[in-house]
Amino acid sequence: MKPLIAGNWKMNGLASSIAEIHALIDEFSGAAPDDRDVVICPPATLVATFAAEFSDEAIQIGGQDCHPAQSGAHTGDISAEMLADAGAAFVIVGHSERRADHGETDATVRAKADAALRAGLTPIICVGETEEQRKAGQALAVVGAQLAGSLPETADPFVVAYEPVWAIGTGLTPTTDDIAEMHDFIRAKTPAGMRILYGGSVKPANAAEILAIDNVDGALVGGASLKAADFHPIVMAAPGER
Ligand code: PGA
């Protein structure tokens, strides 16, 4: 499988931030290597400009969320069709910050993933346990329930991102054994051929170790995706297609 390294910029980035992607392309000496997929998910305000600017550079653009409906009376929301129209190829759905801040349920997340597929986007569907749930020995059960409730029933490609909530933005990561156990578990519960990313405090210093784990097919990177100097070594740390 071809590794996928996706940057989630969250609510960060202005028009001037395009300079970081130019810097990333300079690091790649012109274009991202073709043995790995590189995706940047900027805030919605930047999707169209980034997608237009980097259409030839093998850097793909994604949204961070979409509404389940195609259009309608949903002030402030953006549909998957709008993201596709703006040039996006991917969209993150069910990130733990959206599940927590916006009360998104597994059913909502599945409806958003279905919307992404309807619009021709590849959804990156996030799952992950809280610290309390891991401490209580419930990590596999929690993620199993999220997968059962959030994954679309489709033969089209989608991506699963395992992001333990307690590892996001904290500098903490699970042990390699815990990541391996969870990714094996997710693999067994996901249709063949789907990529499974790890996310949560991926940095240049730990990327190679994490990306070498069996059934880790890439990474979803938050803070370290904002600077080309951090994101480039993470992208290059992924083993080639395997
Ligand atoms: P982080 O965020 O890399 O800053 O921990 C990951 C994410 O939330 O996708």
PDB file of C-alpha atoms and ligand atoms in Angstrom:
ATOM      1  CA  MET A   1       0.000   0.000   0.000  1.00  0.00           C
ATOM      2  CA  LYS A   2       1.184   3.516  -0.748  1.00  0.00           C
ATOM      3  CA  PRO A   3       1.715   5.446   2.496  1.00  0.00           C
ATOM      4  CA  LEU A   4      -0.376   8.552   3.056  1.00  0.00           C
ATOM      5  CA  ILE A   5       0.910  11.447   5.129  1.00  0.00           C
ATOM      6  CA  ALA A   6      -1.777  14.030   5.816  1.00  0.00           C
ATOM      7  CA  GLY A   7      -1.346  17.372   7.529  1.00  0.00           C
ATOM      8  CA  ASN A   8      -4.289  18.691   9.554  1.00  0.00           C
ATOM      9  CA  TRP A   9      -3.803  22.421   9.962  1.00  0.00           C
ATOM     10  CA  LYS A  10      -6.904  22.750  12.186  1.00  0.00           C
ATOM     11  CA  MET A  11      -7.872  26.436  12.737  1.00  0.00           C
ATOM     12  CA  ASN A  12      -4.446  27.706  11.666  1.00  0.00           C
ATOM     13  CA  GLY A  13      -3.313  29.360   8.473  1.00  0.00           C
ATOM     14  CA  LEU A  14      -3.818  32.564   6.512  1.00  0.00           C
ATOM     15  CA  ALA A  15      -3.295  33.298   2.828  1.00  0.00           C
ATOM     16  CA  SER A  16       0.383  33.971   3.572  1.00  0.00           C
ATOM     17  CA  SER A  17       0.788  30.399   4.881  1.00  0.00           C
ATOM     18  CA  ILE A  18       1.002  29.216   1.285  1.00  0.00           C
ATOM     19  CA  ALA A  19       4.718  29.991   1.717  1.00  0.00           C
ATOM     20  CA  GLU A  20       5.048  26.873   3.924  1.00  0.00           C
ATOM     21  CA  ILE A  21       3.803  24.648   1.108  1.00  0.00           C
ATOM     22  CA  HIS A  22       6.162  26.282  -1.336  1.00  0.00           C
ATOM     23  CA  ALA A  23       8.928  25.612   1.193  1.00  0.00           C
ATOM     24  CA  LEU A  24       7.807  21.968   1.436  1.00  0.00           C
ATOM     25  CA  ILE A  25       7.916  21.595  -2.350  1.00  0.00           C
ATOM     26  CA  ASP A  26      11.380  23.148  -2.356  1.00  0.00           C
ATOM     27  CA  GLU A  27      12.451  20.500   0.189  1.00  0.00           C
ATOM     28  CA  PHE A  28      11.097  17.871  -2.197  1.00  0.00           C
ATOM     29  CA  SER A  29      13.125  19.515  -4.985  1.00  0.00           C
ATOM     30  CA  GLY A  30      10.115  20.362  -7.082  1.00  0.00           C
ATOM     31  CA  ALA A  31       7.387  17.751  -6.485  1.00  0.00           C
ATOM     32  CA  ALA A  32       6.378  15.334  -3.752  1.00  0.00           C
ATOM     33  CA  PRO A  33       7.834  11.831  -4.273  1.00  0.00           C
ATOM     34  CA  ASP A  34       5.374   9.551  -6.062  1.00  0.00           C
ATOM     35  CA  ASP A  35       5.841   6.567  -3.730  1.00  0.00           C
ATOM     36  CA  ARG A  36       3.819   8.306  -1.004  1.00  0.00           C
ATOM     37  CA  ASP A  37       0.698  10.465  -0.988  1.00  0.00           C
ATOM     38  CA  VAL A  38       0.981  13.887   0.625  1.00  0.00           C
ATOM     39  CA  VAL A  39      -2.193  15.704   1.627  1.00  0.00           C
ATOM     40  CA  ILE A  40      -2.607  19.086   3.316  1.00  0.00           C
ATOM     41  CA  CYS A  41      -5.932  19.890   4.983  1.00  0.00           C
ATOM     42  CA  PRO A  42      -5.919  23.661   5.489  1.00  0.00           C
ATOM     43  CA  PRO A  43      -8.859  25.632   6.880  1.00  0.00           C
ATOM     44  CA  ALA A  44     -11.774  25.865   4.432  1.00  0.00           C
ATOM     45  CA  THR A  45     -10.859  29.450   3.505  1.00  0.00           C
ATOM     46  CA  LEU A  46      -7.655  28.208   1.863  1.00  0.00           C
ATOM     47  CA  VAL A  47      -8.818  25.022   0.127  1.00  0.00           C
ATOM     48  CA  ALA A  48      -9.562  26.581  -3.274  1.00  0.00           C
ATOM     49  CA  THR A  49      -6.386  28.654  -3.518  1.00  0.00           C
ATOM     50  CA  PHE A  50      -4.141  25.815  -2.347  1.00  0.00           C
ATOM     51  CA  ALA A  51      -5.810  23.296  -4.668  1.00  0.00           C
ATOM     52  CA  ALA A  52      -5.374  25.622  -7.646  1.00  0.00           C
ATOM     53  CA  GLU A  53      -1.785  26.489  -6.771  1.00  0.00           C
ATOM     54  CA  PHE A  54      -0.543  22.929  -6.183  1.00  0.00           C
ATOM     55  CA  SER A  55      -2.502  20.913  -8.745  1.00  0.00           C
ATOM     56  CA  ASP A  56       0.721  19.911 -10.570  1.00  0.00           C
ATOM     57  CA  GLU A  57       2.917  19.258  -7.556  1.00  0.00           C
ATOM     58  CA  ALA A  58       1.570  15.913  -6.284  1.00  0.00           C
ATOM     59  CA  ILE A  59       0.382  17.613  -3.100  1.00  0.00           C
ATOM     60  CA  GLN A  60      -3.300  16.941  -2.648  1.00  0.00           C
ATOM     61  CA  ILE A  61      -5.665  19.136  -0.669  1.00  0.00           C
ATOM     62  CA  GLY A  62      -8.340  18.070   1.799  1.00  0.00           C
ATOM     63  CA  GLY A  63     -11.045  19.653   3.909  1.00  0.00           C
ATOM     64  CA  GLN A  64     -11.332  19.204   7.689  1.00  0.00           C
ATOM     65  CA  ASP A  65     -15.071  18.506   7.855  1.00  0.00           C
ATOM     66  CA  CYS A  66     -18.166  18.444   5.639  1.00  0.00           C
ATOM     67  CA  HIS A  67     -21.923  18.533   6.141  1.00  0.00           C
ATOM     68  CA  PRO A  68     -23.869  15.366   5.250  1.00  0.00           C
ATOM     69  CA  ALA A  69     -26.223  17.241   2.901  1.00  0.00           C
ATOM     70  CA  GLN A  70     -25.340  18.439  -0.597  1.00  0.00           C
ATOM     71  CA  SER A  71     -26.727  21.956  -0.078  1.00  0.00           C
ATOM     72  CA  GLY A  72     -29.422  23.727   1.890  1.00  0.00           C
ATOM     73  CA  ALA A  73     -30.232  25.853   4.919  1.00  0.00           C
ATOM     74  CA  HIS A  74     -27.169  25.088   7.071  1.00  0.00           C
ATOM     75  CA  THR A  75     -25.536  28.413   7.846  1.00  0.00           C
ATOM     76  CA  GLY A  76     -21.791  28.174   8.227  1.00  0.00           C
ATOM     77  CA  ASP A  77     -21.507  24.595   6.970  1.00  0.00           C
ATOM     78  CA  ILE A  78     -19.724  23.358   3.865  1.00  0.00           C
ATOM     79  CA  SER A  79     -20.785  20.366   1.782  1.00  0.00           C
ATOM     80  CA  ALA A  80     -18.535  17.672   0.377  1.00  0.00           C
ATOM     81  CA  GLU A  81     -19.601  18.763  -3.106  1.00  0.00           C
ATOM     82  CA  MET A  82     -18.348  22.292  -2.344  1.00  0.00           C
ATOM     83  CA  LEU A  83     -14.980  20.930  -1.221  1.00  0.00           C
ATOM     84  CA  ALA A  84     -14.732  18.826  -4.376  1.00  0.00           C
ATOM     85  CA  ASP A  85     -15.701  21.869  -6.450  1.00  0.00           C
ATOM     86  CA  ALA A  86     -12.924  23.840  -4.727  1.00  0.00           C
ATOM     87  CA  GLY A  87     -10.389  21.185  -5.777  1.00  0.00           C
ATOM     88  CA  ALA A  88     -10.150  19.026  -2.634  1.00  0.00           C
ATOM     89  CA  ALA A  89      -9.565  15.292  -2.993  1.00  0.00           C
ATOM     90  CA  PHE A  90      -9.887  14.283   0.680  1.00  0.00           C
ATOM     91  CA  VAL A  91     -11.850  15.333   3.754  1.00  0.00           C
ATOM     92  CA  ILE A  92     -11.264  14.540   7.421  1.00  0.00           C
ATOM     93  CA  VAL A  93     -14.459  13.454   9.201  1.00  0.00           C
ATOM     94  CA  GLY A  94     -15.081  12.630  12.846  1.00  0.00           C
ATOM     95  CA  HIS A  95     -11.938  14.230  14.245  1.00  0.00           C
ATOM     96  CA  SER A  96     -12.081  14.014  18.044  1.00  0.00           C
ATOM     97  CA  GLU A  97     -12.145  17.817  18.268  1.00  0.00           C
ATOM     98  CA  ARG A  98     -15.348  17.813  16.204  1.00  0.00           C
ATOM     99  CA  ARG A  99     -16.790  14.858  18.091  1.00  0.00           C
ATOM    100  CA  ALA A 100     -16.130  16.771  21.355  1.00  0.00           C
ATOM    101  CA  ASP A 101     -16.737  20.414  20.339  1.00  0.00           C
ATOM    102  CA  HIS A 102     -19.728  19.793  18.080  1.00  0.00           C
ATOM    103  CA  GLY A 103     -21.280  16.704  19.643  1.00  0.00           C
ATOM    104  CA  GLU A 104     -20.750  14.570  16.544  1.00  0.00           C
ATOM    105  CA  THR A 105     -21.975  11.012  17.003  1.00  0.00           C
ATOM    106  CA  ASP A 106     -20.830   7.921  15.120  1.00  0.00           C
ATOM    107  CA  ALA A 107     -23.987   8.186  12.994  1.00  0.00           C
ATOM    108  CA  THR A 108     -23.133  11.797  12.076  1.00  0.00           C
ATOM    109  CA  VAL A 109     -19.606  10.785  11.183  1.00  0.00           C
ATOM    110  CA  ARG A 110     -20.861   7.945   8.961  1.00  0.00           C
ATOM    111  CA  ALA A 111     -23.281  10.347   7.223  1.00  0.00           C
ATOM    112  CA  LYS A 112     -20.362  12.717   6.565  1.00  0.00           C
ATOM    113  CA  ALA A 113     -18.206   9.877   5.232  1.00  0.00           C
ATOM    114  CA  ASP A 114     -21.064   8.830   2.936  1.00  0.00           C
ATOM    115  CA  ALA A 115     -21.364  12.453   1.772  1.00  0.00           C
ATOM    116  CA  ALA A 116     -17.649  12.571   0.998  1.00  0.00           C
ATOM    117  CA  LEU A 117     -17.874   9.401  -1.088  1.00  0.00           C
ATOM    118  CA  ARG A 118     -20.981  10.733  -2.884  1.00  0.00           C
ATOM    119  CA  ALA A 119     -18.956  13.821  -3.867  1.00  0.00           C
ATOM    120  CA  GLY A 120     -15.971  11.778  -5.043  1.00  0.00           C
ATOM    121  CA  LEU A 121     -13.759  12.672  -2.076  1.00  0.00           C
ATOM    122  CA  THR A 122     -11.811  10.167   0.005  1.00  0.00           C
ATOM    123  CA  PRO A 123     -12.902  10.482   3.648  1.00  0.00           C
ATOM    124  CA  ILE A 124     -10.284  10.206   6.412  1.00  0.00           C
ATOM    125  CA  ILE A 125     -12.419   8.830   9.243  1.00  0.00           C
ATOM    126  CA  CYS A 126     -11.015   9.438  12.735  1.00  0.00           C
ATOM    127  CA  VAL A 127     -11.448   7.159  15.739  1.00  0.00           C
ATOM    128  CA  GLY A 128      -9.684   6.976  19.100  1.00  0.00           C
ATOM    129  CA  GLU A 129     -10.152   6.469  22.815  1.00  0.00           C
ATOM    130  CA  THR A 130      -9.797   8.968  25.667  1.00  0.00           C
ATOM    131  CA  GLU A 131      -7.209   8.637  28.416  1.00  0.00           C
ATOM    132  CA  GLU A 132      -9.835   7.375  30.876  1.00  0.00           C
ATOM    133  CA  GLN A 133     -10.998   4.753  28.423  1.00  0.00           C
ATOM    134  CA  ARG A 134      -7.449   3.497  27.825  1.00  0.00           C
ATOM    135  CA  LYS A 135      -6.711   3.407  31.542  1.00  0.00           C
ATOM    136  CA  ALA A 136      -9.884   1.409  32.075  1.00  0.00           C
ATOM    137  CA  GLY A 137      -8.738  -1.150  29.481  1.00  0.00           C
ATOM    138  CA  GLN A 138     -11.515  -0.139  27.076  1.00  0.00           C
ATOM    139  CA  ALA A 139      -9.449   1.191  24.157  1.00  0.00           C
ATOM    140  CA  LEU A 140     -10.182  -1.681  21.746  1.00  0.00           C
ATOM    141  CA  ALA A 141     -13.868  -1.823  22.694  1.00  0.00           C
ATOM    142  CA  VAL A 142     -14.305   1.940  22.243  1.00  0.00           C
ATOM    143  CA  VAL A 143     -12.568   2.002  18.868  1.00  0.00           C
ATOM    144  CA  GLY A 144     -14.447  -1.129  17.799  1.00  0.00           C
ATOM    145  CA  ALA A 145     -17.754   0.603  18.527  1.00  0.00           C
ATOM    146  CA  GLN A 146     -16.645   3.769  16.701  1.00  0.00           C
ATOM    147  CA  LEU A 147     -15.667   1.695  13.648  1.00  0.00           C
ATOM    148  CA  ALA A 148     -18.962  -0.202  13.708  1.00  0.00           C
ATOM    149  CA  GLY A 149     -20.885   3.089  13.870  1.00  0.00           C
ATOM    150  CA  SER A 150     -18.797   5.412  11.700  1.00  0.00           C
ATOM    151  CA  LEU A 151     -17.451   3.445   8.739  1.00  0.00           C
ATOM    152  CA  PRO A 152     -19.422   3.642   5.496  1.00  0.00           C
ATOM    153  CA  GLU A 153     -20.635   0.496   3.784  1.00  0.00           C
ATOM    154  CA  THR A 154     -18.828   0.886   0.488  1.00  0.00           C
ATOM    155  CA  ALA A 155     -16.325  -0.673  -1.837  1.00  0.00           C
ATOM    156  CA  ASP A 156     -14.843   2.780  -2.541  1.00  0.00           C
ATOM    157  CA  PRO A 157     -11.534   3.649  -0.910  1.00  0.00           C
ATOM    158  CA  PHE A 158     -11.618   5.403   2.438  1.00  0.00           C
ATOM    159  CA  VAL A 159      -8.986   5.995   5.100  1.00  0.00           C
ATOM    160  CA  VAL A 160      -9.178   5.310   8.842  1.00  0.00           C
ATOM    161  CA  ALA A 161      -7.097   7.442  11.232  1.00  0.00           C
ATOM    162  CA  TYR A 162      -6.474   6.057  14.709  1.00  0.00           C
ATOM    163  CA  GLU A 163      -5.931   9.081  16.942  1.00  0.00           C
ATOM    164  CA  PRO A 164      -5.936   8.448  20.690  1.00  0.00           C
ATOM    165  CA  VAL A 165      -7.523  11.600  22.119  1.00  0.00           C
ATOM    166  CA  TRP A 166      -4.903  11.797  24.878  1.00  0.00           C
ATOM    167  CA  ALA A 167      -2.068  11.812  22.335  1.00  0.00           C
ATOM    168  CA  ILE A 168      -3.363  14.767  20.294  1.00  0.00           C
ATOM    169  CA  GLY A 169      -1.303  17.894  20.854  1.00  0.00           C
ATOM    170  CA  THR A 170       0.154  16.555  24.110  1.00  0.00           C
ATOM    171  CA  GLY A 171       3.537  15.176  23.054  1.00  0.00           C
ATOM    172  CA  LEU A 172       2.410  11.779  24.399  1.00  0.00           C
ATOM    173  CA  THR A 173       2.205   8.716  22.171  1.00  0.00           C
ATOM    174  CA  PRO A 174       1.177   5.105  22.815  1.00  0.00           C
ATOM    175  CA  THR A 175       3.922   2.477  22.898  1.00  0.00           C
ATOM    176  CA  THR A 176       4.743   0.860  19.585  1.00  0.00           C
ATOM    177  CA  ASP A 177       3.140  -2.345  20.923  1.00  0.00           C
ATOM    178  CA  ASP A 178      -0.092  -0.483  21.710  1.00  0.00           C
ATOM    179  CA  ILE A 179      -0.142   1.142  18.262  1.00  0.00           C
ATOM    180  CA  ALA A 180       0.527  -2.254  16.640  1.00  0.00           C
ATOM    181  CA  GLU A 181      -2.254  -3.909  18.654  1.00  0.00           C
ATOM    182  CA  MET A 182      -4.776  -1.222  17.712  1.00  0.00           C
ATOM    183  CA  HIS A 183      -3.824  -1.135  14.029  1.00  0.00           C
ATOM    184  CA  ASP A 184      -4.060  -4.958  13.781  1.00  0.00           C
ATOM    185  CA  PHE A 185      -7.494  -4.689  15.406  1.00  0.00           C
ATOM    186  CA  ILE A 186      -8.637  -1.946  12.998  1.00  0.00           C
ATOM    187  CA  ARG A 187      -7.269  -3.898  10.006  1.00  0.00           C
ATOM    188  CA  ALA A 188      -9.398  -6.889  11.013  1.00  0.00           C
ATOM    189  CA  LYS A 189     -12.525  -4.702  11.180  1.00  0.00           C
ATOM    190  CA  THR A 190     -11.962  -2.715   7.956  1.00  0.00           C
ATOM    191  CA  PRO A 191     -12.413  -3.824   4.331  1.00  0.00           C
ATOM    192  CA  ALA A 192      -9.190  -4.980   2.632  1.00  0.00           C
ATOM    193  CA  GLY A 193      -7.032  -2.331   0.997  1.00  0.00           C
ATOM    194  CA  MET A 194      -8.043   0.634   3.172  1.00  0.00           C
ATOM    195  CA  ARG A 195      -5.193   2.704   4.582  1.00  0.00           C
ATOM    196  CA  ILE A 196      -4.969   3.043   8.366  1.00  0.00           C
ATOM    197  CA  LEU A 197      -3.139   6.138   9.628  1.00  0.00           C
ATOM    198  CA  TYR A 198      -1.804   6.828  13.102  1.00  0.00           C
ATOM    199  CA  GLY A 199      -2.266  10.361  14.490  1.00  0.00           C
ATOM    200  CA  GLY A 200      -1.374  12.080  17.754  1.00  0.00           C
ATOM    201  CA  SER A 201       1.910  13.878  18.444  1.00  0.00           C
ATOM    202  CA  VAL A 202       3.710  12.561  15.358  1.00  0.00           C
ATOM    203  CA  LYS A 203       6.975  14.509  15.145  1.00  0.00           C
ATOM    204  CA  PRO A 204      10.188  14.247  13.107  1.00  0.00           C
ATOM    205  CA  ALA A 205      11.797  12.442  16.079  1.00  0.00           C
ATOM    206  CA  ASN A 206       9.230   9.610  16.362  1.00  0.00           C
ATOM    207  CA  ALA A 207       7.871   9.361  12.803  1.00  0.00           C
ATOM    208  CA  ALA A 208      10.205   6.643  11.500  1.00  0.00           C
ATOM    209  CA  GLU A 209       9.532   4.349  14.470  1.00  0.00           C
ATOM    210  CA  ILE A 210       5.745   4.794  14.230  1.00  0.00           C
ATOM    211  CA  LEU A 211       5.570   4.516  10.439  1.00  0.00           C
ATOM    212  CA  ALA A 212       7.561   1.259  10.482  1.00  0.00           C
ATOM    213  CA  ILE A 213       4.897  -0.531  12.568  1.00  0.00           C
ATOM    214  CA  ASP A 214       2.881  -3.210  10.734  1.00  0.00           C
ATOM    215  CA  ASN A 215      -0.496  -1.958   9.509  1.00  0.00           C
ATOM    216  CA  VAL A 216       0.476   1.697   9.976  1.00  0.00           C
ATOM    217  CA  ASP A 217      -0.037   2.990   6.437  1.00  0.00           C
ATOM    218  CA  GLY A 218       0.736   6.626   7.146  1.00  0.00           C
ATOM    219  CA  ALA A 219       0.130   9.444   9.581  1.00  0.00           C
ATOM    220  CA  LEU A 220      -2.309  12.251  10.297  1.00  0.00           C
ATOM    221  CA  VAL A 221      -0.167  15.105  11.577  1.00  0.00           C
ATOM    222  CA  GLY A 222      -1.429  18.203  13.383  1.00  0.00           C
ATOM    223  CA  GLY A 223       1.032  20.677  14.901  1.00  0.00           C
ATOM    224  CA  ALA A 224       4.067  19.337  13.049  1.00  0.00           C
ATOM    225  CA  SER A 225       2.372  19.802   9.666  1.00  0.00           C
ATOM    226  CA  LEU A 226       2.337  23.590   9.966  1.00  0.00           C
ATOM    227  CA  LYS A 227       6.050  24.043   9.264  1.00  0.00           C
ATOM    228  CA  ALA A 228       7.739  22.570   6.199  1.00  0.00           C
ATOM    229  CA  ALA A 229      10.882  21.967   8.284  1.00  0.00           C
ATOM    230  CA  ASP A 230       8.930  19.546  10.512  1.00  0.00           C
ATOM    231  CA  PHE A 231       6.533  18.085   7.968  1.00  0.00           C
ATOM    232  CA  HIS A 232       9.120  17.234   5.310  1.00  0.00           C
ATOM    233  CA  PRO A 233      11.108  14.781   7.495  1.00  0.00           C
ATOM    234  CA  ILE A 234       7.850  13.138   8.613  1.00  0.00           C
ATOM    235  CA  VAL A 235       6.767  12.612   4.994  1.00  0.00           C
ATOM    236  CA  MET A 236      10.187  11.165   4.153  1.00  0.00           C
ATOM    237  CA  ALA A 237      10.189   8.894   7.233  1.00  0.00           C
ATOM    238  CA  ALA A 238       7.417   6.758   5.735  1.00  0.00           C
ATOM    239  CA  PRO A 239       8.741   3.562   4.210  1.00  0.00           C
ATOM    240  CA  GLY A 240       7.968   3.362   0.476  1.00  0.00           C
ATOM    241  CA  GLU A 241       5.077   1.327  -0.844  1.00  0.00           C
ATOM    242  CA  ARG A 242       4.754  -2.047   0.925  1.00  0.00           C
TER     243      ARG A 242
HETATM  244  P1  PGA B   1      -1.081  16.588  16.696  1.00  0.00           P
HETATM  245  O1  PGA B   1      -2.583  16.486  16.130  1.00  0.00           O
HETATM  246  O2  PGA B   1      -0.176  15.985  15.639  1.00  0.00           O
HETATM  247  O3  PGA B   1      -0.848  18.063  16.886  1.00  0.00           O
HETATM  248  O4  PGA B   1      -1.039  15.809  17.962  1.00  0.00           O
HETATM  249  C1  PGA B   1      -3.017  15.378  15.387  1.00  0.00           C
HETATM  250  C2  PGA B   1      -4.449  15.567  14.954  1.00  0.00           C
HETATM  251  O5  PGA B   1      -5.263  16.075  15.730  1.00  0.00           O
HETATM  252  O6  PGA B   1      -4.811  15.194  13.815  1.00  0.00           O
END
